[in-house]
XYZ file of N, CA and C in Angstrom:
219
model
N 26.496 -9.068 -17.134
C 25.720 -9.221 -16.061
C 24.892 -7.921 -15.652
N 25.517 -6.629 -16.372
C 24.925 -5.728 -16.032
C 23.676 -5.375 -17.279
N 24.646 -6.150 -18.559
C 23.101 -5.930 -19.411
C 21.561 -6.439 -18.945
N 21.972 -7.187 -17.708
C 20.389 -8.007 -17.720
C 19.431 -7.230 -16.562
N 20.259 -6.177 -15.667
C 19.862 -5.681 -14.349
C 18.597 -4.752 -15.107
N 18.647 -4.016 -16.537
C 18.058 -3.143 -16.825
C 16.972 -3.619 -17.607
N 17.052 -5.191 -18.048
C 16.049 -5.899 -18.345
C 15.172 -6.288 -17.173
N 15.421 -6.328 -16.252
C 15.099 -7.262 -15.199
C 14.100 -5.802 -14.278
N 14.609 -4.349 -14.859
C 13.756 -3.355 -14.216
C 13.080 -3.074 -15.116
N 13.138 -3.549 -16.238
C 11.868 -3.106 -17.428
C 10.420 -4.012 -16.765
N 11.282 -5.540 -17.008
C 10.076 -6.362 -16.515
C 9.473 -6.398 -16.012
N 10.053 -5.452 -14.121
C 9.397 -5.632 -13.530
C 8.409 -4.373 -13.489
N 8.874 -3.373 -14.345
C 7.760 -2.216 -14.281
C 6.726 -2.978 -15.672
N 6.661 -3.376 -16.213
C 6.096 -4.009 -17.226
C 4.820 -4.843 -16.207
N 5.221 -5.619 -15.642
C 4.594 -6.501 -14.715
C 3.992 -5.239 -13.463
N 4.036 -4.359 -12.847
C 3.461 -3.471 -12.284
C 2.460 -2.548 -13.067
N 2.717 -2.731 -14.418
C 1.835 -1.550 -15.159
C 0.391 -2.770 -15.531
N 1.029 -3.698 -15.594
C 0.145 -4.666 -16.139
C -0.675 -5.371 -14.907
N -0.528 -5.107 -13.351
C -1.152 -5.656 -12.018
C -2.346 -3.736 -12.147
N -1.617 -2.707 -12.354
C -2.267 -1.639 -12.314
C -3.291 -1.468 -13.186
N -3.092 -1.766 -14.498
C -4.496 -1.936 -15.034
C -5.603 -3.072 -15.178
N -5.107 -4.318 -14.823
C -6.135 -5.508 -14.275
C -6.568 -4.815 -13.084
N -5.771 -4.627 -12.210
C -6.959 -3.920 -10.696
C -7.530 -2.570 -11.400
N -7.636 -1.660 -12.420
C -8.328 -0.637 -12.330
C -9.692 -1.182 -13.566
N -9.395 -2.300 -14.674
C -10.273 -2.965 -15.305
C -11.372 -3.277 -14.222
N -10.657 -4.258 -13.051
C -11.896 -4.832 -12.040
C -12.647 -4.292 -11.256
N -11.870 -2.962 -11.098
C -13.070 -1.720 -10.040
C -13.753 -1.441 -11.558
N -13.400 -1.100 -12.465
C -14.778 -0.735 -13.423
C -15.678 -1.578 -13.722
N -15.239 -2.712 -13.757
C -16.132 -3.840 -14.143
C -17.268 -4.176 -12.586
N -16.673 -3.646 -11.588
C -17.348 -3.713 -10.293
C -18.092 -2.658 -10.541
N -17.693 -1.428 -10.632
C -18.597 -0.554 -10.873
C -19.702 -0.390 -11.890
N -19.538 -1.104 -12.911
C -20.811 -1.160 -13.940
C -21.675 -1.682 -13.486
N -21.399 -3.276 -13.159
C -22.253 -4.071 -12.142
C -23.065 -3.342 -10.729
N -22.650 -2.602 -10.402
C -23.445 -1.936 -9.494
C -24.646 -0.806 -9.864
N -23.632 -0.371 -10.894
C -24.511 0.777 -11.478
C -25.739 0.141 -12.259
N -25.367 -0.838 -12.737
C -26.701 -1.674 -13.229
C -27.651 -2.110 -12.264
N -27.573 -2.841 -11.656
C -28.066 -3.083 -10.206
C -29.323 -1.909 -9.751
N -28.479 -1.002 -9.547
C -28.818 0.275 -8.895
C -30.026 0.782 -9.744
N -29.724 0.968 -11.290
C -30.549 1.103 -12.489
C -31.888 0.495 -12.362
N -31.417 -0.896 -12.179
C -32.717 -2.113 -12.406
C -33.753 -1.841 -10.896
N -32.873 -1.284 -9.912
C -33.801 -1.107 -8.726
C -34.531 -0.054 -8.559
N -34.208 1.385 -9.421
C -34.881 2.346 -9.338
C -35.694 2.358 -10.332
N -35.479 2.080 -11.764
C -36.434 1.466 -12.662
C -37.370 0.682 -12.946
N -37.257 -0.944 -12.672
C -37.580 -1.912 -13.131
C -38.090 -2.375 -12.044
N -37.438 -2.585 -11.194
C -38.329 -3.462 -9.209
C -39.260 -3.281 -9.183
N -39.982 -1.853 -9.030
C -42.033 -2.256 -9.010
C -41.594 -2.286 -7.688
N -41.138 -2.515 -6.290
C -40.908 -2.640 -5.072
C -40.752 -4.001 -5.138
N -40.461 -5.064 -5.614
C -40.339 -6.447 -5.531
C -38.883 -6.338 -4.359
N -37.661 -6.164 -4.650
C -36.454 -6.190 -3.968
C -36.304 -5.366 -3.140
N -36.707 -3.790 -3.453
C -36.356 -2.692 -2.336
C -37.444 -2.889 -1.374
N -38.747 -2.734 -1.713
C -39.931 -3.095 -0.300
C -39.256 -3.907 0.696
N -38.794 -4.851 0.486
C -38.066 -5.785 1.507
C -37.625 -5.260 2.494
N -36.786 -4.055 2.328
C -35.613 -3.294 2.861
C -36.229 -2.217 3.990
N -37.528 -2.219 3.387
C -38.076 -0.873 4.378
C -38.770 0.022 3.467
N -39.510 1.035 3.811
C -40.624 1.592 2.948
C -40.146 2.839 2.469
N -38.396 3.122 3.383
C -38.142 4.230 3.304
C -37.199 4.111 1.855
N -36.467 2.828 1.751
C -35.995 2.743 0.477
C -36.787 2.752 -0.609
N -37.729 2.386 -0.783
C -39.129 2.131 -1.620
C -39.283 3.709 -2.352
N -39.794 4.124 -0.959
C -40.197 5.975 -1.675
C -39.090 6.510 -2.532
N -37.908 6.295 -1.653
C -36.739 6.831 -2.083
C -36.874 6.519 -3.839
N -36.740 5.473 -4.212
C -36.481 5.089 -5.932
C -37.638 5.410 -6.291
N -38.776 5.398 -5.662
C -40.348 5.657 -6.399
C -40.375 7.270 -6.895
N -39.916 8.193 -5.665
C -39.306 9.275 -6.210
C -38.127 9.577 -7.553
N -37.069 8.511 -7.330
C -36.379 8.936 -8.646
C -36.799 8.420 -9.722
N -37.280 7.522 -9.699
C -38.630 7.352 -10.867
C -39.490 8.384 -12.054
N -39.832 9.114 -10.942
C -40.362 10.398 -10.639
C -39.548 11.476 -11.371
N -38.112 11.668 -10.841
C -36.884 12.408 -10.877
C -36.803 12.186 -12.505
N -36.403 10.964 -13.117
C -36.203 10.393 -14.127
C -37.005 10.595 -15.624
N -38.494 10.656 -14.677
C -39.553 10.519 -16.060
C -39.577 9.414 -16.412
N -39.145 8.007 -15.845
C -39.829 6.715 -15.746
C -41.485 6.214 -15.133
N -42.103 5.809 -16.002
C -43.365 5.171 -15.804
C -43.406 4.372 -14.441
N -44.274 5.143 -13.517
C -44.145 3.391 -12.222
C -45.752 3.533 -11.640
N -46.284 4.162 -12.183
C -48.101 3.475 -11.942
C -48.850 4.248 -13.024
């Protein structure tokens, strides 16, 4: 019976490591998706999505285009 206890502890450790890796990959994927949406809004939107939220966000993204050197008008 003592031989199965270390194996059980190793299995629990492996499971915890796999769970942590999966969580980290999901967080990374969510961050990439949010970043791509933000880049689209700043560089490609031209006011269609952002202007619906008010002129403040539209002007902020417009200034961001100028900051990054992207053509906007």
